[in-house]
Amino acid sequence: KTVKTSIMTTYPLLLHSLFLFHLSQYYHYHPCDAFVHIGSSAALSTLSTSSFASSSSSTHHSFRKTSSSGVVGRRRSRRRINNSSMAQQVDDNDAASASVVADTFTRIDGISSPELLEKYDTFLLDMWGVMHDGSKPYEGVLQTVEELKKAGKKMIILSNSSKRRENSEKMLVKLGFDPSDFDNIITSGDISHSLLQNNADSLGCQNWPVLTDLIQRNKKNVFVFGSGVEDEHYVTSAGWTLTSIEHADLIVSRGTFTINDGTTITSKNDDEMNYWKVMEEAMVVAARRKVPMLVTNPDKKRPDAGLPPMPGAIGDTYERFVWTHHCHPVGDMTEESARDYVKRIGKPFGEVYDIALSGLGNDDDDRRSRAIMVGDALETDVVGGSAAGVDALWVVKDGIHGADVEEAEGGAEGVLSSFNGMNYATYAYGKTIMPRYLTDHFRW
């Protein structure tokens, strides 16, 4: 308890606690065995110090941010990431092929590659990191979209934005794209908003049983880690009421800038030290109560300067708080069962792919085999494609891994190798992954 108190009152970073967290993450050290709550405090220290991650070596940095995926041999495994247990499951008839991953990727010069155009009818496109950098489209992307449309290809945007679809449409227009060029624009924020109303099945995916149960029992009080933009409207328009963490039935994690309990809004921009303090206090209370969390954007870092944390990092941190409050010797919770309390919506998880592929024909295997995921992030885009049973095209010189690819020994191959060597603390959950294709940029 003395150690815990010391760690939890030191901000913004205790290198000792960060070191213990790295041990628990990378070497399967179990904080419950000796220091019951050190793991949760260290996790928060890691979340609150994105500058440490951004200054790490490219190998370590790549590990933190990446995860890949690809086709499982020539026969696709219908691998899905279960969002409640957070474990990858394999259909019985594909179990034999599940551990077989393509030995290498094929490098292509551009999207006009005959191999791509002949093999795929549907292009599932990430936005930030593939199509634009947050302020402008990447060179050649507008032409690529135009050429794919001329070729009769379906283009579906899969965005991990916590915001609703209309915000993504406005962003596309601002950047010079025509939203009507895309057959669908799917955001994790839109799916999550439907889950909060228990009608995600209308979009083509399953509801979360935990939320279904809360809604049916009219337990709809929510505490929000927010972006500072329309957080209150987001939850209240879905029928929920903002409240304190002591009375919350659910936590929604949709941003890393504000904390909203319906009475007070704590802003990181106003007082960052106080923001992390309030977050930790809230997580301790919530973890003790086992309050479920809905993460509306699984991304862990934003591809901006310094790679600041994203809602996915909050989800990972809270998961560790829950585990370290209920594991041995104070309880019997396992690290895996703690994942049941955090629901992540967006890539690499199944809902977004179910919705994207649901309108592409009756033969499920055929529509997946004719689709390709185009993304820059190994941990979300490429892992997600693999889990959904679709091929993946990894864009390496734009987006989240661009700097790493330039600096790492071996370039893209080195980044991918580093990730696969230590991928058990990512959404790959220890599974070796390999994209089917690699290209420098999303250009024709």
PDB file of N, CA and C in Angstrom, residues 38-130:
ATOM      1  N   ILE A  38       0.535  -1.773  -8.600  1.00  0.00           N
ATOM      2  CA  ILE A  38       1.564  -1.025  -9.323  1.00  0.00           C
ATOM      3  C   ILE A  38       1.275  -1.002 -10.809  1.00  0.00           C
ATOM      4  N   GLY A  39       0.779  -2.115 -11.344  1.00  0.00           N
ATOM      5  CA  GLY A  39       0.521  -2.196 -12.776  1.00  0.00           C
ATOM      6  C   GLY A  39      -0.414  -1.124 -13.270  1.00  0.00           C
ATOM      7  N   SER A  40      -1.488  -0.845 -12.496  1.00  0.00           N
ATOM      8  CA  SER A  40      -2.452   0.156 -12.944  1.00  0.00           C
ATOM      9  C   SER A  40      -1.869   1.551 -12.880  1.00  0.00           C
ATOM     10  N   SER A  41      -1.118   1.863 -11.838  1.00  0.00           N
ATOM     11  CA  SER A  41      -0.510   3.189 -11.745  1.00  0.00           C
ATOM     12  C   SER A  41       0.500   3.407 -12.849  1.00  0.00           C
ATOM     13  N   ALA A  42       1.292   2.388 -13.115  1.00  0.00           N
ATOM     14  CA  ALA A  42       2.290   2.509 -14.166  1.00  0.00           C
ATOM     15  C   ALA A  42       1.634   2.658 -15.520  1.00  0.00           C
ATOM     16  N   ALA A  43       0.514   1.961 -15.720  1.00  0.00           N
ATOM     17  CA  ALA A  43      -0.195   2.081 -16.989  1.00  0.00           C
ATOM     18  C   ALA A  43      -0.644   3.510 -17.215  1.00  0.00           C
ATOM     19  N   LEU A  44      -1.143   4.155 -16.164  1.00  0.00           N
ATOM     20  CA  LEU A  44      -1.573   5.538 -16.297  1.00  0.00           C
ATOM     21  C   LEU A  44      -0.382   6.451 -16.555  1.00  0.00           C
ATOM     22  N   SER A  45       0.755   6.152 -15.909  1.00  0.00           N
ATOM     23  CA  SER A  45       1.955   6.948 -16.170  1.00  0.00           C
ATOM     24  C   SER A  45       2.333   6.871 -17.631  1.00  0.00           C
ATOM     25  N   THR A  46       2.222   5.669 -18.210  1.00  0.00           N
ATOM     26  CA  THR A  46       2.537   5.502 -19.622  1.00  0.00           C
ATOM     27  C   THR A  46       1.574   6.291 -20.483  1.00  0.00           C
ATOM     28  N   LEU A  47       0.285   6.232 -20.146  1.00  0.00           N
ATOM     29  CA  LEU A  47      -0.725   6.955 -20.906  1.00  0.00           C
ATOM     30  C   LEU A  47      -0.488   8.450 -20.843  1.00  0.00           C
ATOM     31  N   SER A  48      -0.042   8.943 -19.702  1.00  0.00           N
ATOM     32  CA  SER A  48       0.076  10.391 -19.516  1.00  0.00           C
ATOM     33  C   SER A  48       1.371  10.965 -20.058  1.00  0.00           C
ATOM     34  N   THR A  49       2.255  10.122 -20.588  1.00  0.00           N
ATOM     35  CA  THR A  49       3.550  10.618 -21.051  1.00  0.00           C
ATOM     36  C   THR A  49       3.836  10.128 -22.447  1.00  0.00           C
ATOM     37  N   SER A  50       3.070  10.615 -23.409  1.00  0.00           N
ATOM     38  CA  SER A  50       3.280  10.215 -24.798  1.00  0.00           C
ATOM     39  C   SER A  50       4.659  10.610 -25.280  1.00  0.00           C
ATOM     40  N   SER A  51       5.251  11.629 -24.662  1.00  0.00           N
ATOM     41  CA  SER A  51       6.570  12.068 -25.091  1.00  0.00           C
ATOM     42  C   SER A  51       7.606  10.987 -24.869  1.00  0.00           C
ATOM     43  N   PHE A  52       7.412  10.152 -23.853  1.00  0.00           N
ATOM     44  CA  PHE A  52       8.369   9.072 -23.620  1.00  0.00           C
ATOM     45  C   PHE A  52       8.343   8.099 -24.786  1.00  0.00           C
ATOM     46  N   ALA A  53       7.128   7.722 -25.207  1.00  0.00           N
ATOM     47  CA  ALA A  53       7.020   6.773 -26.313  1.00  0.00           C
ATOM     48  C   ALA A  53       7.594   7.360 -27.587  1.00  0.00           C
ATOM     49  N   SER A  54       7.340   8.652 -27.807  1.00  0.00           N
ATOM     50  CA  SER A  54       7.802   9.255 -29.055  1.00  0.00           C
ATOM     51  C   SER A  54       9.309   9.413 -29.090  1.00  0.00           C
ATOM     52  N   SER A  55       9.942   9.396 -27.919  1.00  0.00           N
ATOM     53  CA  SER A  55      11.395   9.534 -27.903  1.00  0.00           C
ATOM     54  C   SER A  55      12.096   8.192 -27.818  1.00  0.00           C
ATOM     55  N   SER A  56      11.335   7.099 -27.783  1.00  0.00           N
ATOM     56  CA  SER A  56      11.917   5.777 -27.692  1.00  0.00           C
ATOM     57  C   SER A  56      12.573   5.415 -29.002  1.00  0.00           C
ATOM     58  N   SER A  57      13.296   4.318 -28.977  1.00  0.00           N
ATOM     59  CA  SER A  57      13.915   3.838 -30.207  1.00  0.00           C
ATOM     60  C   SER A  57      12.847   3.447 -31.191  1.00  0.00           C
ATOM     61  N   SER A  58      13.196   3.423 -32.465  1.00  0.00           N
ATOM     62  CA  SER A  58      12.212   3.112 -33.484  1.00  0.00           C
ATOM     63  C   SER A  58      11.686   1.706 -33.330  1.00  0.00           C
ATOM     64  N   THR A  59      12.503   0.792 -32.828  1.00  0.00           N
ATOM     65  CA  THR A  59      12.030  -0.577 -32.661  1.00  0.00           C
ATOM     66  C   THR A  59      10.963  -0.635 -31.591  1.00  0.00           C
ATOM     67  N   HIS A  60      11.241  -0.011 -30.433  1.00  0.00           N
ATOM     68  CA  HIS A  60      10.258  -0.015 -29.348  1.00  0.00           C
ATOM     69  C   HIS A  60       9.023   0.762 -29.757  1.00  0.00           C
ATOM     70  N   HIS A  61       9.243   1.902 -30.353  1.00  0.00           N
ATOM     71  CA  HIS A  61       8.153   2.758 -30.813  1.00  0.00           C
ATOM     72  C   HIS A  61       7.255   1.991 -31.783  1.00  0.00           C
ATOM     73  N   SER A  62       7.847   1.265 -32.711  1.00  0.00           N
ATOM     74  CA  SER A  62       7.058   0.509 -33.673  1.00  0.00           C
ATOM     75  C   SER A  62       6.185  -0.508 -32.966  1.00  0.00           C
ATOM     76  N   PHE A  63       6.762  -1.157 -31.961  1.00  0.00           N
ATOM     77  CA  PHE A  63       6.009  -2.154 -31.225  1.00  0.00           C
ATOM     78  C   PHE A  63       4.778  -1.548 -30.582  1.00  0.00           C
ATOM     79  N   ARG A  64       4.952  -0.379 -30.016  1.00  0.00           N
ATOM     80  CA  ARG A  64       3.836   0.246 -29.323  1.00  0.00           C
ATOM     81  C   ARG A  64       2.717   0.592 -30.282  1.00  0.00           C
ATOM     82  N   LYS A  65       3.037   0.891 -31.523  1.00  0.00           N
ATOM     83  CA  LYS A  65       2.032   1.435 -32.414  1.00  0.00           C
ATOM     84  C   LYS A  65       1.538   0.458 -33.452  1.00  0.00           C
ATOM     85  N   THR A  66       2.193  -0.635 -33.663  1.00  0.00           N
ATOM     86  CA  THR A  66       1.876  -1.436 -34.824  1.00  0.00           C
ATOM     87  C   THR A  66       1.203  -2.737 -34.534  1.00  0.00           C
ATOM     88  N   SER A  67       0.740  -3.309 -35.616  1.00  0.00           N
ATOM     89  CA  SER A  67       0.158  -4.621 -35.590  1.00  0.00           C
ATOM     90  C   SER A  67      -0.223  -4.907 -37.003  1.00  0.00           C
ATOM     91  N   SER A  68       0.034  -6.107 -37.484  1.00  0.00           N
ATOM     92  CA  SER A  68      -0.264  -6.313 -38.862  1.00  0.00           C
ATOM     93  C   SER A  68      -1.146  -7.476 -39.083  1.00  0.00           C
ATOM     94  N   SER A  69      -1.474  -7.688 -40.287  1.00  0.00           N
ATOM     95  CA  SER A  69      -2.384  -8.738 -40.609  1.00  0.00           C
ATOM     96  C   SER A  69      -2.201  -9.084 -42.041  1.00  0.00           C
ATOM     97  N   GLY A  70      -2.823 -10.092 -42.457  1.00  0.00           N
ATOM     98  CA  GLY A  70      -2.754 -10.449 -43.848  1.00  0.00           C
ATOM     99  C   GLY A  70      -3.531 -11.693 -44.088  1.00  0.00           C
ATOM    100  N   VAL A  71      -3.327 -12.286 -45.231  1.00  0.00           N
ATOM    101  CA  VAL A  71      -4.053 -13.486 -45.571  1.00  0.00           C
ATOM    102  C   VAL A  71      -3.415 -14.671 -44.907  1.00  0.00           C
ATOM    103  N   VAL A  72      -4.218 -15.595 -44.487  1.00  0.00           N
ATOM    104  CA  VAL A  72      -3.698 -16.803 -43.874  1.00  0.00           C
ATOM    105  C   VAL A  72      -3.524 -17.833 -44.969  1.00  0.00           C
ATOM    106  N   GLY A  73      -2.300 -17.932 -45.494  1.00  0.00           N
ATOM    107  CA  GLY A  73      -2.039 -18.831 -46.611  1.00  0.00           C
ATOM    108  C   GLY A  73      -2.896 -18.458 -47.810  1.00  0.00           C
ATOM    109  N   ARG A  74      -3.195 -19.446 -48.638  1.00  0.00           N
ATOM    110  CA  ARG A  74      -4.067 -19.211 -49.780  1.00  0.00           C
ATOM    111  C   ARG A  74      -5.514 -19.445 -49.393  1.00  0.00           C
ATOM    112  N   ARG A  75      -5.693 -20.074 -48.271  1.00  0.00           N
ATOM    113  CA  ARG A  75      -7.028 -20.337 -47.774  1.00  0.00           C
ATOM    114  C   ARG A  75      -7.290 -19.416 -46.604  1.00  0.00           C
ATOM    115  N   ARG A  76      -8.282 -18.578 -46.678  1.00  0.00           N
ATOM    116  CA  ARG A  76      -8.513 -17.580 -45.644  1.00  0.00           C
ATOM    117  C   ARG A  76      -9.144 -18.201 -44.420  1.00  0.00           C
ATOM    118  N   SER A  77      -8.583 -17.835 -43.291  1.00  0.00           N
ATOM    119  CA  SER A  77      -9.185 -18.246 -42.033  1.00  0.00           C
ATOM    120  C   SER A  77     -10.198 -17.189 -41.632  1.00  0.00           C
ATOM    121  N   ARG A  78     -11.369 -17.632 -41.206  1.00  0.00           N
ATOM    122  CA  ARG A  78     -12.396 -16.685 -40.766  1.00  0.00           C
ATOM    123  C   ARG A  78     -12.105 -16.283 -39.329  1.00  0.00           C
ATOM    124  N   ARG A  79     -10.988 -15.597 -39.149  1.00  0.00           N
ATOM    125  CA  ARG A  79     -10.616 -15.196 -37.810  1.00  0.00           C
ATOM    126  C   ARG A  79     -11.358 -13.928 -37.439  1.00  0.00           C
ATOM    127  N   ARG A  80     -11.876 -13.910 -36.222  1.00  0.00           N
ATOM    128  CA  ARG A  80     -12.579 -12.744 -35.718  1.00  0.00           C
ATOM    129  C   ARG A  80     -12.011 -12.370 -34.361  1.00  0.00           C
ATOM    130  N   ILE A  81     -11.963 -11.105 -34.089  1.00  0.00           N
ATOM    131  CA  ILE A  81     -11.590 -10.685 -32.750  1.00  0.00           C
ATOM    132  C   ILE A  81     -12.883 -10.479 -31.984  1.00  0.00           C
ATOM    133  N   ASN A  82     -13.100 -11.292 -30.972  1.00  0.00           N
ATOM    134  CA  ASN A  82     -14.296 -11.197 -30.170  1.00  0.00           C
ATOM    135  C   ASN A  82     -14.191  -9.970 -29.283  1.00  0.00           C
ATOM    136  N   ASN A  83     -15.162  -9.069 -29.374  1.00  0.00           N
ATOM    137  CA  ASN A  83     -15.028  -7.787 -28.705  1.00  0.00           C
ATOM    138  C   ASN A  83     -15.334  -7.843 -27.232  1.00  0.00           C
ATOM    139  N   SER A  84     -15.978  -8.903 -26.754  1.00  0.00           N
ATOM    140  CA  SER A  84     -16.231  -8.978 -25.325  1.00  0.00           C
ATOM    141  C   SER A  84     -15.097  -9.679 -24.615  1.00  0.00           C
ATOM    142  N   SER A  85     -14.591 -10.749 -25.162  1.00  0.00           N
ATOM    143  CA  SER A  85     -13.490 -11.467 -24.527  1.00  0.00           C
ATOM    144  C   SER A  85     -12.150 -10.974 -25.019  1.00  0.00           C
ATOM    145  N   MET A  86     -12.145 -10.194 -26.096  1.00  0.00           N
ATOM    146  CA  MET A  86     -10.947  -9.657 -26.698  1.00  0.00           C
ATOM    147  C   MET A  86      -9.973 -10.750 -27.088  1.00  0.00           C
ATOM    148  N   ALA A  87     -10.470 -11.895 -27.493  1.00  0.00           N
ATOM    149  CA  ALA A  87      -9.605 -12.985 -27.927  1.00  0.00           C
ATOM    150  C   ALA A  87      -9.948 -13.327 -29.352  1.00  0.00           C
ATOM    151  N   GLN A  88      -8.972 -13.746 -30.112  1.00  0.00           N
ATOM    152  CA  GLN A  88      -9.242 -14.154 -31.480  1.00  0.00           C
ATOM    153  C   GLN A  88      -9.737 -15.582 -31.484  1.00  0.00           C
ATOM    154  N   GLN A  89     -10.811 -15.812 -32.244  1.00  0.00           N
ATOM    155  CA  GLN A  89     -11.385 -17.129 -32.350  1.00  0.00           C
ATOM    156  C   GLN A  89     -11.340 -17.581 -33.797  1.00  0.00           C
ATOM    157  N   VAL A  90     -11.255 -18.861 -33.996  1.00  0.00           N
ATOM    158  CA  VAL A  90     -11.140 -19.422 -35.326  1.00  0.00           C
ATOM    159  C   VAL A  90     -12.253 -20.425 -35.537  1.00  0.00           C
ATOM    160  N   ASP A  91     -12.937 -20.339 -36.682  1.00  0.00           N
ATOM    161  CA  ASP A  91     -13.969 -21.301 -37.003  1.00  0.00           C
ATOM    162  C   ASP A  91     -13.375 -22.704 -37.041  1.00  0.00           C
ATOM    163  N   ASP A  92     -14.157 -23.690 -36.612  1.00  0.00           N
ATOM    164  CA  ASP A  92     -13.666 -25.056 -36.536  1.00  0.00           C
ATOM    165  C   ASP A  92     -13.129 -25.561 -37.868  1.00  0.00           C
ATOM    166  N   ASN A  93     -13.811 -25.229 -38.948  1.00  0.00           N
ATOM    167  CA  ASN A  93     -13.395 -25.768 -40.240  1.00  0.00           C
ATOM    168  C   ASN A  93     -12.143 -25.105 -40.783  1.00  0.00           C
ATOM    169  N   ASP A  94     -11.681 -24.056 -40.111  1.00  0.00           N
ATOM    170  CA  ASP A  94     -10.461 -23.393 -40.556  1.00  0.00           C
ATOM    171  C   ASP A  94      -9.352 -23.479 -39.518  1.00  0.00           C
ATOM    172  N   ALA A  95      -9.571 -24.252 -38.461  1.00  0.00           N
ATOM    173  CA  ALA A  95      -8.606 -24.295 -37.371  1.00  0.00           C
ATOM    174  C   ALA A  95      -7.229 -24.736 -37.850  1.00  0.00           C
ATOM    175  N   ALA A  96      -7.198 -25.655 -38.790  1.00  0.00           N
ATOM    176  CA  ALA A  96      -5.916 -26.181 -39.242  1.00  0.00           C
ATOM    177  C   ALA A  96      -5.080 -25.131 -39.947  1.00  0.00           C
ATOM    178  N   SER A  97      -5.729 -24.166 -40.601  1.00  0.00           N
ATOM    179  CA  SER A  97      -4.981 -23.167 -41.360  1.00  0.00           C
ATOM    180  C   SER A  97      -4.734 -21.891 -40.586  1.00  0.00           C
ATOM    181  N   ALA A  98      -5.269 -21.805 -39.366  1.00  0.00           N
ATOM    182  CA  ALA A  98      -5.223 -20.539 -38.636  1.00  0.00           C
ATOM    183  C   ALA A  98      -3.814 -20.091 -38.304  1.00  0.00           C
ATOM    184  N   SER A  99      -2.911 -21.031 -38.072  1.00  0.00           N
ATOM    185  CA  SER A  99      -1.569 -20.650 -37.673  1.00  0.00           C
ATOM    186  C   SER A  99      -0.646 -20.445 -38.864  1.00  0.00           C
ATOM    187  N   VAL A 100      -1.160 -20.618 -40.066  1.00  0.00           N
ATOM    188  CA  VAL A 100      -0.336 -20.475 -41.257  1.00  0.00           C
ATOM    189  C   VAL A 100      -0.452 -19.048 -41.776  1.00  0.00           C
ATOM    190  N   VAL A 101       0.640 -18.325 -41.778  1.00  0.00           N
ATOM    191  CA  VAL A 101       0.653 -16.945 -42.238  1.00  0.00           C
ATOM    192  C   VAL A 101       1.571 -16.858 -43.450  1.00  0.00           C
ATOM    193  N   ALA A 102       1.194 -16.014 -44.407  1.00  0.00           N
ATOM    194  CA  ALA A 102       2.039 -15.839 -45.585  1.00  0.00           C
ATOM    195  C   ALA A 102       3.470 -15.533 -45.159  1.00  0.00           C
ATOM    196  N   ASP A 103       4.436 -16.143 -45.823  1.00  0.00           N
ATOM    197  CA  ASP A 103       5.838 -15.987 -45.436  1.00  0.00           C
ATOM    198  C   ASP A 103       6.356 -14.579 -45.692  1.00  0.00           C
ATOM    199  N   THR A 104       5.813 -13.943 -46.680  1.00  0.00           N
ATOM    200  CA  THR A 104       6.288 -12.609 -47.011  1.00  0.00           C
ATOM    201  C   THR A 104       5.189 -11.845 -47.728  1.00  0.00           C
ATOM    202  N   PHE A 105       5.432 -10.555 -47.961  1.00  0.00           N
ATOM    203  CA  PHE A 105       4.455  -9.741 -48.670  1.00  0.00           C
ATOM    204  C   PHE A 105       4.952  -9.474 -50.080  1.00  0.00           C
ATOM    205  N   THR A 106       4.047  -8.979 -50.910  1.00  0.00           N
ATOM    206  CA  THR A 106       4.398  -8.567 -52.261  1.00  0.00           C
ATOM    207  C   THR A 106       4.458  -7.052 -52.299  1.00  0.00           C
ATOM    208  N   ARG A 107       5.565  -6.508 -52.727  1.00  0.00           N
ATOM    209  CA  ARG A 107       5.701  -5.051 -52.816  1.00  0.00           C
ATOM    210  C   ARG A 107       5.183  -4.581 -54.170  1.00  0.00           C
ATOM    211  N   ILE A 108       4.294  -3.586 -54.165  1.00  0.00           N
ATOM    212  CA  ILE A 108       3.753  -3.037 -55.408  1.00  0.00           C
ATOM    213  C   ILE A 108       4.101  -1.556 -55.497  1.00  0.00           C
ATOM    214  N   ASP A 109       4.174  -1.053 -56.727  1.00  0.00           N
ATOM    215  CA  ASP A 109       4.556   0.342 -56.945  1.00  0.00           C
ATOM    216  C   ASP A 109       3.389   1.304 -56.791  1.00  0.00           C
ATOM    217  N   GLY A 110       2.162   0.817 -57.014  1.00  0.00           N
ATOM    218  CA  GLY A 110       1.007   1.696 -56.936  1.00  0.00           C
ATOM    219  C   GLY A 110      -0.284   0.916 -57.003  1.00  0.00           C
ATOM    220  N   ILE A 111      -1.389   1.612 -56.814  1.00  0.00           N
ATOM    221  CA  ILE A 111      -2.696   0.975 -56.793  1.00  0.00           C
ATOM    222  C   ILE A 111      -3.110   0.513 -58.186  1.00  0.00           C
ATOM    223  N   SER A 112      -2.465   1.021 -59.216  1.00  0.00           N
ATOM    224  CA  SER A 112      -2.787   0.605 -60.572  1.00  0.00           C
ATOM    225  C   SER A 112      -2.216  -0.769 -60.914  1.00  0.00           C
ATOM    226  N   SER A 113      -1.561  -1.391 -59.962  1.00  0.00           N
ATOM    227  CA  SER A 113      -1.006  -2.726 -60.188  1.00  0.00           C
ATOM    228  C   SER A 113      -2.081  -3.669 -60.731  1.00  0.00           C
ATOM    229  N   PRO A 114      -1.840  -4.320 -61.866  1.00  0.00           N
ATOM    230  CA  PRO A 114      -2.828  -5.251 -62.434  1.00  0.00           C
ATOM    231  C   PRO A 114      -3.251  -6.320 -61.445  1.00  0.00           C
ATOM    232  N   GLU A 115      -2.342  -6.742 -60.599  1.00  0.00           N
ATOM    233  CA  GLU A 115      -2.684  -7.780 -59.615  1.00  0.00           C
ATOM    234  C   GLU A 115      -3.786  -7.314 -58.679  1.00  0.00           C
ATOM    235  N   LEU A 116      -3.721  -6.064 -58.247  1.00  0.00           N
ATOM    236  CA  LEU A 116      -4.767  -5.526 -57.367  1.00  0.00           C
ATOM    237  C   LEU A 116      -6.077  -5.356 -58.112  1.00  0.00           C
ATOM    238  N   LEU A 117      -6.023  -4.749 -59.276  1.00  0.00           N
ATOM    239  CA  LEU A 117      -7.249  -4.422 -60.002  1.00  0.00           C
ATOM    240  C   LEU A 117      -7.981  -5.669 -60.493  1.00  0.00           C
ATOM    241  N   GLU A 118      -7.237  -6.715 -60.797  1.00  0.00           N
ATOM    242  CA  GLU A 118      -7.871  -7.946 -61.251  1.00  0.00           C
ATOM    243  C   GLU A 118      -8.437  -8.767 -60.094  1.00  0.00           C
ATOM    244  N   LYS A 119      -7.819  -8.647 -58.942  1.00  0.00           N
ATOM    245  CA  LYS A 119      -8.171  -9.523 -57.822  1.00  0.00           C
ATOM    246  C   LYS A 119      -9.245  -8.948 -56.911  1.00  0.00           C
ATOM    247  N   TYR A 120      -9.348  -7.621 -56.817  1.00  0.00           N
ATOM    248  CA  TYR A 120     -10.221  -7.022 -55.801  1.00  0.00           C
ATOM    249  C   TYR A 120     -11.257  -6.094 -56.417  1.00  0.00           C
ATOM    250  N   ASP A 121     -12.487  -6.221 -55.904  1.00  0.00           N
ATOM    251  CA  ASP A 121     -13.588  -5.354 -56.317  1.00  0.00           C
ATOM    252  C   ASP A 121     -13.857  -4.247 -55.306  1.00  0.00           C
ATOM    253  N   THR A 122     -13.486  -4.499 -54.042  1.00  0.00           N
ATOM    254  CA  THR A 122     -13.810  -3.575 -52.955  1.00  0.00           C
ATOM    255  C   THR A 122     -12.548  -3.155 -52.228  1.00  0.00           C
ATOM    256  N   PHE A 123     -12.375  -1.846 -52.087  1.00  0.00           N
ATOM    257  CA  PHE A 123     -11.232  -1.295 -51.374  1.00  0.00           C
ATOM    258  C   PHE A 123     -11.736  -0.660 -50.076  1.00  0.00           C
ATOM    259  N   LEU A 124     -11.329  -1.244 -48.953  1.00  0.00           N
ATOM    260  CA  LEU A 124     -11.662  -0.710 -47.633  1.00  0.00           C
ATOM    261  C   LEU A 124     -10.554   0.251 -47.245  1.00  0.00           C
ATOM    262  N   LEU A 125     -10.883   1.523 -47.106  1.00  0.00           N
ATOM    263  CA  LEU A 125      -9.867   2.569 -46.985  1.00  0.00           C
ATOM    264  C   LEU A 125      -9.851   3.214 -45.604  1.00  0.00           C
ATOM    265  N   ASP A 126      -8.680   3.230 -45.006  1.00  0.00           N
ATOM    266  CA  ASP A 126      -8.463   4.059 -43.836  1.00  0.00           C
ATOM    267  C   ASP A 126      -8.361   5.512 -44.306  1.00  0.00           C
ATOM    268  N   MET A 127      -8.725   6.450 -43.445  1.00  0.00           N
ATOM    269  CA  MET A 127      -8.643   7.857 -43.835  1.00  0.00           C
ATOM    270  C   MET A 127      -7.311   8.475 -43.424  1.00  0.00           C
ATOM    271  N   TRP A 128      -7.164   8.752 -42.131  1.00  0.00           N
ATOM    272  CA  TRP A 128      -5.996   9.445 -41.620  1.00  0.00           C
ATOM    273  C   TRP A 128      -4.776   8.520 -41.693  1.00  0.00           C
ATOM    274  N   GLY A 129      -3.771   8.923 -42.439  1.00  0.00           N
ATOM    275  CA  GLY A 129      -2.572   8.119 -42.595  1.00  0.00           C
ATOM    276  C   GLY A 129      -2.481   7.434 -43.936  1.00  0.00           C
ATOM    277  N   VAL A 130      -3.615   7.362 -44.651  1.00  0.00           N
ATOM    278  CA  VAL A 130      -3.645   6.789 -46.002  1.00  0.00           C
ATOM    279  C   VAL A 130      -4.083   7.836 -47.014  1.00  0.00           C
TER     280      VAL A 130
END
